[in-house]
Amino acid sequence: MVRFKGGGLLCERSSILTRDGAVVLACCVDSVLAFSAASGDQLYALQHGSPVTALCAHPKDDTLLYSSTVGGDIILWDLTTGTEAQRWQVDSPVESLVVGDADTAYVSCHWRQRQAGRLFAYNLAGSTASSGRAKTSVARRLVAAQSSELLAAVDRHTAMVWRMDRFPQNPLVLTHTKKLTCAALTDSGDVLAVGDVTGRIVFWHGIREAVDAVESGGEPALPQATVHWHAEPVCCLEFSPDGTFMLSGGHEGVLVVWDVSSGRRAYLPRLGSCLLNIACCTGDPSRAAVSLSDNVIRVVDLASMHVQCSIRGICSIASSLRSASPSACIALQPGTGHLALASAAATLQLYDPRRNKHIDRLQLSGLSAFRTPHASSTASKLPAPTHAVFNADGEMLVTVEQRLAVSGRVTSLVKAWRRSQVASYGHSYTLAAGEGNPCSTDDAVIAVAVHPQEPLVAVALGSASVLLWKLMPTSRGGLWTVTSVPALAAFGAHALAFSPDGTVLAACATACSPVMLVESADLRVLGMLPPPLDKRQAASLIMHLAFLADGLRLAVQWEHGAAVYDPLSVGKHWAALLPTALLASDAGTPRLALGMPSGAVLMLGPTGEAHAAAGVLHERTLRAAHFLIPKQSTVADSVLVVLNDAQQFSSANGQATAPIGHHGEQQQRSKTAAAVQQLTAAGQAHLADFGTDSVPHPPCQGRGRVAAAYHDSASHMLASAVELCPLALEQLLL
């Protein structure tokens, strides 16, 4: 059963402001979301059957809105009731849409599996497409000058302008020496502006007369002017409704306001990330909505040049380092259930999935965090964090920031944070006290595990060693010390996990290497579990390692399968050789969730039995999954939160199917059921190979119960000497 769902990319498509400037309408995957331009709160949602690609206000009625979808639909919405008024099907994936009057839509669509684009007019009254079509290299965005009834688009080095009644025939064609990226028309149709990949903006004047001249067979020569401020490609352009000013934006994160007549500029800097789209309010020229690449829409007052409101979605998650797992920078804050997501410029976002609302933004580093005397301007940009891990109660947070230096070496910065007693925005966590925090190393960080209760952090490095970073009490407030784990000195661990009580540290490198169990207190080797796969098979890096809630079972996941160990009885408890993308362990009950590249998520019990599918995310890659455990946890209360690469999330308990995606719910249920059958059948087929033991183990009592249980276990938990590499065997004997 779905508990809650939301998220999604707000800025992947163009947003618009209503005529009065009170509401921002944004495409968000398969919905149109309406936000208050004053507070940023979500007002309502218009649900579609497939991803929304474009929005267009009705030219005459402010209560109506047109939208288009990748499924080829054009939909007319009544904003007063939030209901669909009419729908048309154009049989091609729509990329851009302009409605010039109540009867005609001008469409840019994809063609030949997105290998090309087509432009055509569609008669809404007769539900028919025009016979004339124009080709483009790919589907391009259309911009309009409604008063002068002109349309424009750019394609490679060419800008094209049409009269609406002749679209897409007889365009005015203007060429440029550089590749063009965007275009804008004044409402009067007198001026066309285009941006290029070098950061230049070219203005052509007299456009309306030139288009009329083309209709008469002439070849007009247009006066033009070029301005240059942007250092990188211009990403978006927009004229004010009266044509007095033009707004431009790009990768600099600066909104530039140009006076068209004089060429003077005004700036609104530090918007946070690359500007993707600018929408001016037709009824209020002083208000504009700016869409940013970090999934934020900022409502800007152009008169005072300040941000009135910020509408924040789930931030974009990206890491430029191959050593970092995609899910390592996504965590779930215990207790609150807030998602912690790493984003650009060394920031960490806290997002409440239950309310679908941004909570806080934590700045992890300042501009000088990674600067060196020889760093270039490009190398000094702040990177996104690669790891974020909480302890059991969420009081401690550990983050990792990594930079690839000009020399090719990786520098890592590990920081420990404590939850603030009196939290304010931007200060939910503060840097933990103690000398030696943060800890810097000239090595890549591969994996991080945090002790459930104590200030103890295990870090796996690219040099194949594992370090323990611990806060030792001193008279000066504490000292963070670094200790190497001898048993894992050259092990090459790619995944780490502490047991629920913190007494055992587990480490694994590949699916063909043993799983090491080390006592966290004195670093003694407790045992080695046999490799998940036979050494004759291709070795895959271990992606996730997690103890089940009882602490006596250990789950391992790699790209081509997953396994659960039962060290006290038979070694591998069960295994399934299937394509998997992620693993999540429930801290409240001994169960786990497996995610498939196809989007299916399956909840499994400790013996491999399937509980329920948690959902299917159609044509999207799963990024992370976490169990949300309430303070008074039961099986029914435990909730699985799944996040995909479109920043969509969905949640479900283990009792029923919870499909989420872009297409019909019935279709999603059938896909989910098929995934359940596939996983269950394959899992049961492999259970026989490794044996099962469904009898639950009684929990050990007292402090250090997991380590004590392993100390008391029989020697069969150790792998045979043939299966152990010589170095690991040597470390074990020592």
XYZ file of C-alpha atoms in Angstrom:
734
model
C 0.000 0.000 0.000
C 1.345 3.452 -0.935
C 1.954 5.627 2.117
C 3.169 8.724 0.262
C 4.897 9.643 -2.982
C 6.254 12.778 -4.576
C 9.472 14.477 -5.590
C 10.497 14.715 -9.223
C 12.351 17.211 -11.390
C 10.741 20.653 -11.338
C 13.202 22.337 -13.699
C 13.743 19.804 -16.456
C 10.993 21.583 -18.429
C 9.967 25.231 -18.722
C 7.750 26.715 -16.019
C 5.275 29.584 -16.402
C 3.723 32.251 -14.195
C 0.009 32.952 -14.238
C -0.974 36.359 -15.601
C -1.404 37.837 -12.112
C 1.958 36.432 -10.969
C 0.424 34.640 -7.981
C 1.022 31.037 -9.086
C 4.000 29.216 -10.585
C 3.097 26.230 -12.768
C 5.863 23.651 -13.211
C 6.149 20.363 -15.113
C 7.138 17.582 -12.714
C 7.481 14.221 -14.483
C 3.859 13.101 -15.021
C 2.209 16.039 -13.223
C 1.818 19.793 -13.387
C 2.392 21.265 -9.944
C 1.040 24.666 -8.887
C 2.978 26.639 -6.256
C 2.281 29.895 -4.470
C 4.666 32.547 -5.789
C 4.570 34.211 -2.358
C 5.246 31.271 -0.011
C 6.454 28.458 -2.274
C 3.836 26.057 -0.902
C 2.262 23.572 -3.277
C -1.354 24.431 -4.043
C -2.556 21.593 -6.263
C -1.441 19.072 -8.892
C -2.755 18.172 -12.343
C -2.100 14.461 -12.897
C -1.206 13.230 -16.406
C -0.856 9.728 -17.786
C 2.687 10.271 -19.118
C 5.551 12.755 -18.633
C 4.601 16.399 -19.177
C 6.777 18.215 -21.724
C 5.380 21.752 -22.133
C 2.900 24.284 -20.739
C 1.123 27.123 -22.521
C -1.332 29.617 -21.064
C -4.601 30.039 -22.916
C -4.276 33.223 -25.037
C -7.656 34.595 -23.948
C -8.820 32.853 -20.760
C -6.589 32.982 -17.658
C -8.450 30.072 -16.055
C -7.398 27.632 -18.798
C -4.041 25.945 -19.376
C -2.685 23.801 -22.208
C -0.168 21.027 -21.555
C 1.536 18.419 -23.737
C 3.011 14.999 -22.961
C 5.594 12.607 -24.268
C 2.694 10.310 -25.123
C 1.550 12.775 -27.814
C -1.342 14.313 -25.867
C -2.413 17.970 -25.854
C -4.644 18.611 -22.841
C -6.762 21.627 -21.917
C -7.173 22.113 -18.142
C -9.644 24.138 -16.130
C -7.524 25.664 -13.364
C -10.539 26.669 -11.276
C -11.573 23.039 -10.777
C -8.275 21.245 -11.547
C -10.024 19.018 -14.072
C -9.338 18.074 -17.676
C -11.597 19.952 -20.111
C -10.490 18.426 -23.419
C -7.785 16.177 -24.871
C -6.246 15.746 -28.321
C -3.812 13.097 -29.625
C -1.137 14.078 -32.182
C 0.500 10.625 -32.424
C 4.052 11.906 -31.811
C 5.983 12.714 -28.603
C 5.523 16.464 -28.114
C 8.571 18.488 -27.094
C 7.213 22.048 -27.272
C 3.781 23.631 -27.635
C 2.449 27.113 -28.431
C -1.257 27.925 -28.756
C -1.707 31.134 -30.723
C -5.473 31.281 -30.708
C -8.272 29.082 -29.484
C -8.207 26.948 -32.627
C -4.575 26.220 -33.519
C -1.650 24.643 -31.661
C 1.899 24.881 -33.007
C 3.864 21.757 -32.177
C 7.492 20.642 -32.133
C 7.673 16.877 -31.759
C 10.184 14.036 -31.806
C 10.532 11.874 -34.890
C 12.167 8.507 -35.646
C 12.850 7.459 -32.044
C 14.089 10.958 -31.136
C 16.670 10.980 -33.936
C 15.037 14.012 -35.581
C 12.323 16.616 -35.063
C 9.203 17.775 -36.887
C 7.250 21.054 -36.792
C 3.573 21.308 -37.699
C 0.316 23.086 -36.901
C -2.595 21.238 -35.319
C -6.194 22.381 -35.710
C -7.802 21.956 -32.284
C -11.322 22.617 -33.516
C -11.129 19.918 -36.161
C -8.635 17.635 -34.349
C -6.459 17.438 -37.468
C -2.796 18.107 -38.170
C -1.711 20.254 -41.098
C -0.239 18.486 -44.107
C 2.831 20.714 -44.210
C 5.706 19.730 -41.910
C 9.232 21.058 -41.434
C 12.288 19.091 -40.394
C 14.747 19.901 -37.600
C 17.811 17.974 -36.463
C 16.107 17.257 -33.125
C 12.869 18.451 -31.537
C 13.366 22.123 -30.641
C 11.659 24.549 -28.299
C 9.273 27.051 -29.898
C 9.066 30.659 -28.647
C 6.239 33.019 -29.545
C 5.381 36.700 -29.902
C 1.643 36.526 -29.349
C 0.792 40.115 -30.265
C 2.576 39.960 -33.624
C 1.670 36.297 -34.196
C 5.259 35.170 -34.791
C 7.055 31.930 -33.845
C 10.800 31.258 -33.632
C 13.183 28.372 -33.003
C 16.904 27.648 -33.316
C 18.489 24.576 -34.887
C 22.262 24.200 -34.924
C 23.651 27.421 -36.515
C 20.280 28.664 -37.764
C 17.466 30.772 -36.322
C 14.040 30.508 -37.972
C 11.047 32.844 -37.658
C 7.530 32.133 -39.010
C 4.182 33.842 -39.202
C 1.708 31.734 -37.282
C -0.723 31.510 -40.177
C 2.070 30.140 -42.441
C 3.805 27.853 -39.927
C 5.918 25.849 -40.642
C 6.329 27.132 -44.230
C 8.338 30.096 -45.568
C 10.493 30.895 -42.511
C 12.847 33.805 -42.207
C 16.231 32.082 -41.914
C 19.113 33.757 -40.070
C 22.518 32.109 -39.742
C 25.273 32.447 -37.170
C 28.870 31.256 -37.085
C 28.454 29.463 -33.741
C 25.986 26.842 -32.578
C 22.848 28.457 -31.166
C 21.383 27.392 -27.830
C 18.233 29.469 -27.204
C 16.038 32.254 -28.576
C 13.547 34.916 -27.501
C 11.176 37.300 -29.309
C 9.822 40.632 -28.135
C 6.033 40.591 -27.940
C 5.880 43.157 -30.727
C 7.971 40.888 -32.943
C 10.504 43.615 -33.735
C 13.557 42.002 -32.086
C 14.882 38.434 -32.037
C 17.651 37.497 -29.602
C 19.642 34.260 -29.774
C 22.343 32.881 -27.491
C 25.267 30.719 -28.580
C 27.726 28.227 -27.105
C 30.433 30.867 -26.625
C 28.297 33.033 -24.339
C 27.439 35.673 -26.960
C 23.940 37.085 -27.513
C 22.979 38.324 -30.985
C 20.103 40.780 -31.545
C 18.380 41.062 -34.929
C 16.078 44.078 -35.388
C 13.199 44.541 -37.822
C 12.085 40.914 -37.626
C 8.389 41.489 -38.325
C 9.036 43.429 -41.524
C 11.624 40.859 -42.617
C 9.162 37.986 -42.208
C 6.643 39.859 -44.350
C 9.368 40.470 -46.954
C 10.128 36.741 -47.125
C 6.445 36.127 -47.880
C 6.855 38.432 -50.877
C 9.979 36.627 -52.101
C 12.496 39.165 -50.790
C 15.828 38.562 -49.015
C 16.028 41.244 -46.328
C 19.291 42.276 -44.709
C 18.723 42.800 -41.008
C 20.770 45.032 -38.694
C 22.255 43.101 -35.809
C 24.171 43.714 -32.607
C 26.219 41.344 -30.440
C 26.809 41.529 -26.702
C 29.038 39.270 -24.652
C 29.065 38.752 -20.891
C 28.548 35.022 -20.270
C 31.764 32.986 -20.174
C 29.940 29.732 -20.982
C 26.971 28.822 -23.225
C 23.852 30.947 -22.852
C 21.121 28.610 -21.575
C 18.019 30.816 -21.543
C 16.704 34.158 -22.805
C 13.448 36.016 -22.172
C 12.183 39.520 -22.979
C 10.054 41.485 -20.559
C 6.431 41.832 -21.745
C 7.018 45.417 -22.905
C 10.297 44.545 -24.665
C 12.310 47.062 -22.648
C 14.547 44.533 -20.930
C 15.944 41.123 -21.756
C 16.911 38.492 -19.185
C 19.671 35.950 -19.784
C 21.211 33.143 -17.776
C 23.763 30.364 -17.976
C 26.218 28.238 -16.024
C 27.505 31.174 -13.953
C 24.386 31.109 -11.754
C 23.801 34.821 -12.434
C 20.632 36.423 -13.803
C 21.648 39.230 -16.196
C 19.098 41.972 -16.996
C 19.921 43.856 -20.197
C 18.505 47.263 -21.132
C 17.689 46.649 -24.816
C 18.067 50.281 -25.907
C 21.284 51.182 -24.061
C 22.941 47.786 -23.521
C 23.441 48.462 -19.798
C 23.392 45.448 -17.504
C 22.172 44.669 -14.000
C 22.978 41.453 -12.164
C 21.394 39.141 -9.641
C 24.265 36.826 -8.645
C 24.606 33.725 -6.472
C 21.360 32.058 -7.494
C 22.955 28.707 -6.714
C 23.371 26.825 -10.000
C 22.975 26.969 -13.766
C 19.911 28.876 -15.053
C 17.794 26.635 -17.304
C 14.668 28.684 -17.983
C 13.272 32.179 -17.400
C 9.545 32.970 -17.439
C 8.309 36.553 -17.165
C 4.890 37.421 -15.815
C 2.730 38.902 -18.573
C 0.624 40.895 -16.111
C 3.492 42.110 -13.912
C 6.719 42.939 -15.831
C 8.672 43.212 -12.581
C 8.213 39.533 -11.693
C 9.956 36.513 -13.217
C 10.399 32.820 -12.355
C 13.896 31.398 -12.845
C 14.429 27.613 -13.027
C 17.812 26.303 -11.838
C 19.651 23.055 -12.457
C 19.612 22.136 -8.741
C 15.815 21.687 -8.965
C 14.957 25.097 -7.531
C 12.601 27.736 -8.979
C 13.239 31.259 -7.720
C 10.616 33.993 -8.039
C 12.515 37.246 -8.628
C 11.461 40.874 -8.171
C 13.231 42.602 -11.070
C 12.541 46.077 -9.696
C 14.507 45.495 -6.485
C 16.670 42.641 -7.883
C 16.084 40.230 -5.041
C 14.566 36.764 -4.653
C 11.022 36.879 -3.313
C 10.484 33.142 -2.944
C 12.289 29.847 -3.573
C 10.456 26.673 -4.585
C 12.751 23.744 -3.836
C 12.353 20.213 -5.101
C 14.640 17.327 -4.299
C 18.104 18.438 -5.333
C 19.973 16.857 -8.204
C 22.333 14.106 -7.086
C 25.603 13.852 -8.953
C 29.120 12.681 -8.266
C 31.996 13.090 -10.686
C 34.034 10.371 -8.978
C 33.695 6.777 -10.124
C 34.754 5.545 -6.688
C 31.527 6.834 -5.154
C 28.415 4.655 -5.227
C 25.323 6.530 -6.509
C 23.451 5.709 -3.300
C 26.304 6.633 -0.930
C 25.300 10.291 -1.000
C 21.666 9.583 -0.072
C 20.721 8.837 3.536
C 17.597 8.725 5.674
C 17.737 10.675 8.919
C 16.608 8.360 11.743
C 13.674 9.587 13.784
C 12.533 12.363 11.452
C 12.520 10.275 8.278
C 14.003 13.172 6.307
C 16.007 12.353 3.205
C 19.555 13.723 3.240
C 20.741 14.282 -0.324
C 24.096 15.542 -1.488
C 24.027 18.340 -4.036
C 26.395 20.658 -5.839
C 28.622 23.246 -4.151
C 29.295 21.077 -1.077
C 25.738 21.177 0.245
C 23.426 18.621 1.822
C 19.665 18.944 1.515
C 17.186 17.672 4.100
C 13.848 16.847 2.497
C 10.668 15.565 4.148
C 9.141 12.886 1.862
C 5.956 12.661 3.931
C 5.103 16.326 3.315
C 6.973 16.495 -0.020
C 8.755 19.591 1.260
C 12.260 20.994 1.512
C 13.389 21.289 5.154
C 16.970 22.541 5.316
C 20.169 23.055 3.372
C 23.469 22.396 5.123
C 26.601 24.062 3.712
C 29.418 21.597 4.335
C 32.405 23.648 3.153
C 33.372 27.202 2.358
C 35.083 28.401 -0.792
C 38.549 27.758 0.640
C 37.953 24.141 1.706
C 39.968 22.575 -1.106
C 42.005 25.474 -2.421
C 45.696 24.886 -2.981
C 48.413 27.314 -4.175
C 48.398 25.642 -7.596
C 44.652 25.132 -7.980
C 43.054 26.508 -11.113
C 39.756 28.380 -11.068
C 38.003 25.276 -12.394
C 39.582 22.954 -9.842
C 38.612 25.258 -6.971
C 34.862 24.796 -7.539
C 33.201 23.083 -4.624
C 32.354 19.429 -5.318
C 29.199 17.627 -4.314
C 29.562 15.365 -1.247
C 30.100 11.722 -2.158
C 28.981 10.131 1.131
C 26.456 10.954 3.851
C 25.873 8.517 6.740
C 23.934 8.881 10.031
C 24.367 6.923 13.237
C 21.438 4.971 14.708
C 19.614 7.899 16.347
C 20.523 10.602 13.822
C 22.485 12.642 16.374
C 25.707 12.204 14.390
C 26.245 12.719 10.666
C 29.391 11.909 8.696
C 30.016 13.438 5.263
C 32.787 13.015 2.699
C 33.822 15.563 0.088
C 36.285 14.515 -2.589
C 38.143 16.443 -5.242
C 40.050 15.225 -8.268
C 43.111 17.476 -8.371
C 44.799 18.727 -11.526
C 47.559 16.179 -10.913
C 45.011 13.353 -11.034
C 45.173 12.580 -7.313
C 42.052 12.495 -5.167
C 41.865 14.519 -1.964
C 39.148 13.591 0.540
C 37.706 15.525 3.458
C 35.830 13.518 6.115
C 33.700 15.493 8.572
C 31.677 14.549 11.640
C 28.607 16.637 12.519
C 26.402 16.838 15.600
C 22.705 17.687 15.589
C 22.155 21.242 16.813
C 20.292 21.672 20.087
C 18.582 24.824 18.817
C 18.318 24.337 15.074
C 17.870 27.214 12.649
C 17.762 27.142 8.876
C 21.137 26.098 7.524
C 22.306 24.909 10.948
C 20.507 21.621 11.606
C 23.956 20.136 12.200
C 27.177 21.757 13.336
C 30.716 20.455 13.070
C 31.437 18.078 15.957
C 33.909 19.267 18.566
C 37.364 17.785 18.854
C 40.788 18.335 17.365
C 41.300 16.454 14.102
C 37.807 17.107 12.721
C 37.652 17.364 9.749
C 40.096 14.703 8.644
C 41.869 15.154 5.313
C 43.563 12.408 3.306
C 45.256 12.264 -0.086
C 43.292 9.180 -1.051
C 39.870 8.318 -2.425
C 37.174 7.265 0.035
C 35.332 4.171 -1.192
C 32.960 3.361 1.663
C 31.949 4.758 5.065
C 30.222 3.142 8.063
C 29.250 4.892 11.304
C 29.020 3.180 14.706
C 25.373 3.127 15.882
C 26.057 4.831 19.233
C 29.699 5.850 19.617
C 31.705 8.540 17.764
C 33.478 5.920 15.653
C 33.734 5.936 11.858
C 35.121 3.226 9.574
C 36.506 4.450 6.238
C 37.626 2.277 3.302
C 40.242 3.966 1.125
C 41.238 3.526 -2.475
C 44.677 2.327 -1.358
C 42.920 -0.873 -0.113
C 43.219 -0.035 3.605
C 40.494 0.571 6.207
C 40.819 3.273 8.875
C 38.929 3.826 12.117
C 38.333 7.474 13.002
C 37.404 7.826 16.673
C 36.827 10.647 19.145
C 38.940 10.168 22.272
C 38.090 12.243 25.364
C 40.739 14.751 26.457
C 40.915 17.688 28.812
C 40.660 20.028 25.825
C 37.371 18.631 24.576
C 38.400 15.572 22.600
C 40.799 14.348 19.954
C 39.836 12.518 16.761
C 42.383 9.757 16.218
C 42.987 7.626 13.139
C 43.806 3.925 13.490
C 44.448 1.407 10.737
C 42.656 -1.964 10.891
C 45.501 -4.505 10.507
C 43.275 -7.344 9.334
C 42.011 -5.156 6.482
C 45.330 -3.495 5.608
C 45.366 -4.676 1.982
C 41.898 -6.143 1.747
C 40.524 -3.587 -0.732
C 37.145 -3.249 0.985
C 34.416 -1.775 -1.166
C 31.585 -1.970 1.401
C 31.511 -1.654 5.214
C 28.821 -2.176 7.850
C 28.581 -2.123 11.647
C 26.309 -4.582 13.441
C 23.239 -3.018 15.133
C 25.038 -2.914 18.482
C 28.304 -1.738 16.917
C 30.462 -4.585 18.216
C 31.247 -6.066 14.799
C 32.566 -4.436 11.641
C 31.962 -6.338 8.400
C 33.940 -5.670 5.219
C 33.779 -7.081 1.720
C 35.522 -6.231 -1.551
C 34.151 -8.279 -4.434
C 31.651 -11.082 -4.912
C 34.599 -13.484 -5.236
C 36.346 -12.422 -2.014
C 35.508 -13.476 1.550
C 33.515 -11.339 3.965
C 35.676 -10.245 6.905
C 34.224 -9.870 10.408
C 36.279 -7.767 12.820
C 35.541 -6.863 16.442
C 35.331 -3.076 16.529
C 36.707 -2.703 20.068
C 40.071 -4.481 19.791
C 40.170 -5.090 16.015
C 40.420 -8.884 16.433
C 39.297 -11.019 13.508
C 36.113 -12.878 14.404
C 35.924 -14.853 11.199
C 35.742 -14.957 7.440
C 32.660 -15.954 5.534
C 33.030 -17.678 2.145
C 32.775 -15.527 -0.985
C 29.265 -14.997 -2.363
C 30.400 -16.372 -5.729
C 32.761 -19.054 -6.897
C 36.157 -17.630 -7.803
C 35.815 -18.988 -11.326
C 33.028 -16.492 -11.975
C 33.592 -12.876 -12.950
C 34.265 -10.730 -9.897
C 31.806 -7.870 -9.296
C 32.351 -5.138 -6.735
C 30.177 -5.351 -3.634
C 27.764 -2.424 -3.739
C 25.958 -2.786 -0.398
C 26.638 -4.596 2.851
C 24.139 -4.500 5.728
C 23.300 -6.412 8.908
C 19.702 -7.468 9.373
C 17.885 -6.209 12.455
C 18.764 -9.249 14.591
C 22.477 -8.604 14.002
C 23.046 -12.290 13.288
C 22.425 -12.206 9.563
C 24.393 -10.235 7.001
C 23.125 -9.181 3.548
C 25.456 -8.633 0.589
C 24.516 -7.151 -2.788
C 26.514 -6.876 -5.988
C 25.585 -5.992 -9.544
C 24.511 -9.500 -10.514
C 22.978 -10.831 -7.330
C 22.504 -10.794 -3.573
C 23.025 -13.164 -0.660
C 22.237 -13.392 3.048
C 24.777 -14.985 5.401
C 23.939 -16.871 8.574
C 27.390 -17.091 10.211
C 26.159 -19.074 13.226
C 24.818 -21.975 11.187
C 25.444 -22.662 7.520
C 27.403 -19.731 6.078
C 25.352 -18.527 3.122
C 21.705 -18.635 4.122
C 20.337 -17.946 0.641
C 21.461 -16.305 -2.591
C 19.943 -15.231 -5.892
C 21.921 -14.516 -9.056
C 19.886 -11.709 -10.610
C 20.588 -8.177 -11.847
C 20.241 -5.928 -8.799
C 20.731 -2.199 -8.320
C 20.424 -1.657 -4.566
C 19.787 -3.209 -1.173
C 18.175 -1.807 1.978
C 17.975 -3.447 5.400
C 15.080 -2.853 7.801
C 16.381 -1.821 11.220
C 13.079 -2.754 12.875
C 12.547 -6.308 11.589
C 14.925 -8.845 9.974
C 14.011 -8.195 6.348
C 15.486 -6.397 3.385
C 14.565 -4.850 0.033
C 16.197 -5.589 -3.319
C 15.964 -3.169 -6.225
C 16.187 -4.210 -9.862
C 17.535 -2.126 -12.792
C 14.056 -2.434 -14.332
C 12.595 -0.469 -11.416
C 11.037 -3.366 -9.503
C 11.646 -3.468 -5.740
C 11.075 -6.632 -3.735
C 10.859 -7.003 0.049
C 12.359 -10.242 1.321
C 12.370 -12.038 4.648
C 15.542 -13.437 6.211
C 15.015 -16.843 4.564
C 14.401 -15.373 1.106
C 10.594 -15.424 1.093
C 9.028 -12.578 -0.882
C 6.806 -10.255 1.163
C 5.617 -7.766 -1.466
C 6.793 -5.659 -4.350
C 7.362 -2.051 -3.342
C 6.908 -0.590 -6.784
C 7.993 -0.146 -10.359
C 9.541 3.098 -11.589
C 8.988 2.948 -15.332
C 12.071 3.627 -17.493
C 13.959 5.086 -14.557
C 17.041 4.015 -12.667
C 16.758 3.376 -8.939
C 19.175 5.486 -6.899
C 18.511 4.527 -3.287
C 16.132 2.782 -0.891
C 15.824 3.190 2.870
C 13.476 1.865 5.522
C 11.820 4.539 7.634
C 11.494 3.180 11.163
C 9.148 5.000 13.571
C 10.167 5.127 17.217
C 7.495 2.565 18.130
C 8.221 0.238 15.223
C 6.166 -2.732 14.074
C 6.205 -4.662 10.816
C 3.128 -2.780 9.647
C 4.602 0.603 10.560
C 7.939 0.087 8.818
C 7.961 2.027 5.553
C 10.287 1.624 2.581
C 11.229 4.845 0.740
C 12.558 4.413 -2.806
C 14.191 7.200 -4.855
C 14.945 7.158 -8.587
C 17.156 9.211 -10.888
C 14.306 11.628 -11.677
C 14.204 12.572 -7.965
C 10.846 10.816 -7.628
C 10.213 8.940 -4.421
C 7.556 6.519 -3.292
C 6.973 4.621 -0.109
C 5.192 1.423 0.850
C 4.898 -0.995 3.712
C 5.461 -4.694 3.237
C 1.824 -5.660 2.969
C 0.842 -4.655 -0.567
C 2.060 -3.490 -3.912
C 2.781 0.207 -4.355
C 3.357 0.987 -8.021
C 4.622 4.385 -9.057
C 5.597 5.611 -12.492
C 4.381 7.307 -15.628
C 1.764 4.925 -17.045
C -1.503 3.429 -15.877
C -1.698 1.838 -12.465
C -3.008 -1.467 -13.838
C -0.046 -1.722 -16.213
C 2.336 -0.988 -13.353
C 0.755 -3.693 -11.190
C 1.263 -6.266 -13.948
C 4.914 -5.265 -14.311
C 5.395 -5.450 -10.573
C 3.774 -8.883 -10.397
C 6.047 -10.129 -13.169
C 9.082 -8.815 -11.294
C 7.907 -10.556 -8.118
C 7.544 -13.858 -9.938
C 10.950 -13.488 -11.556
C 12.725 -12.683 -8.311
C 10.906 -15.323 -6.300
C 11.458 -18.108 -8.832
C 15.130 -17.303 -9.260
C 15.630 -16.884 -5.547
C 14.029 -20.235 -4.740
C 16.114 -21.927 -7.448
C 19.297 -20.769 -5.771
C 18.171 -21.514 -2.233
C 18.657 -25.221 -2.846
C 22.277 -24.653 -3.812
C 23.226 -23.081 -0.503
C 20.759 -24.579 1.964
C 18.342 -22.736 4.237
C 17.629 -22.534 7.905
C 14.353 -20.806 8.641
C 14.572 -21.268 12.411
C 15.085 -17.803 13.956
C 18.022 -17.354 16.293
C 17.225 -16.118 19.804
C 18.784 -12.722 20.400
C 21.877 -12.626 22.596
C 21.464 -10.539 25.723
C 23.780 -7.895 27.102
C 26.335 -5.500 25.689
C 28.244 -6.739 22.677
C 25.796 -9.513 21.961
C 26.682 -9.861 18.260
C 30.421 -10.094 18.879
C 29.808 -12.507 21.769
C 27.671 -14.713 19.564
C 30.391 -14.836 16.935
C 33.048 -15.615 19.577
C 30.950 -18.557 20.791
C 30.166 -19.902 17.310
C 31.697 -23.047 15.858
C 34.762 -22.856 13.651
C 32.739 -23.699 10.535
C 32.036 -20.007 10.090
C 35.604 -19.674 8.805
C 36.201 -20.303 5.119
C 38.563 -23.079 4.088
C 42.204 -22.216 3.450
C 41.715 -22.883 -0.258
C 39.127 -20.107 -0.457
C 41.209 -17.522 1.366
C 43.814 -15.388 -0.326
C 47.264 -15.849 1.256
C 47.367 -12.312 2.640
C 43.988 -12.604 4.310
C 44.941 -16.005 5.769
C 48.169 -14.536 7.104
C 46.302 -11.697 8.790
C 43.852 -14.185 10.305
C 46.633 -16.341 11.785
C 48.335 -13.280 13.239
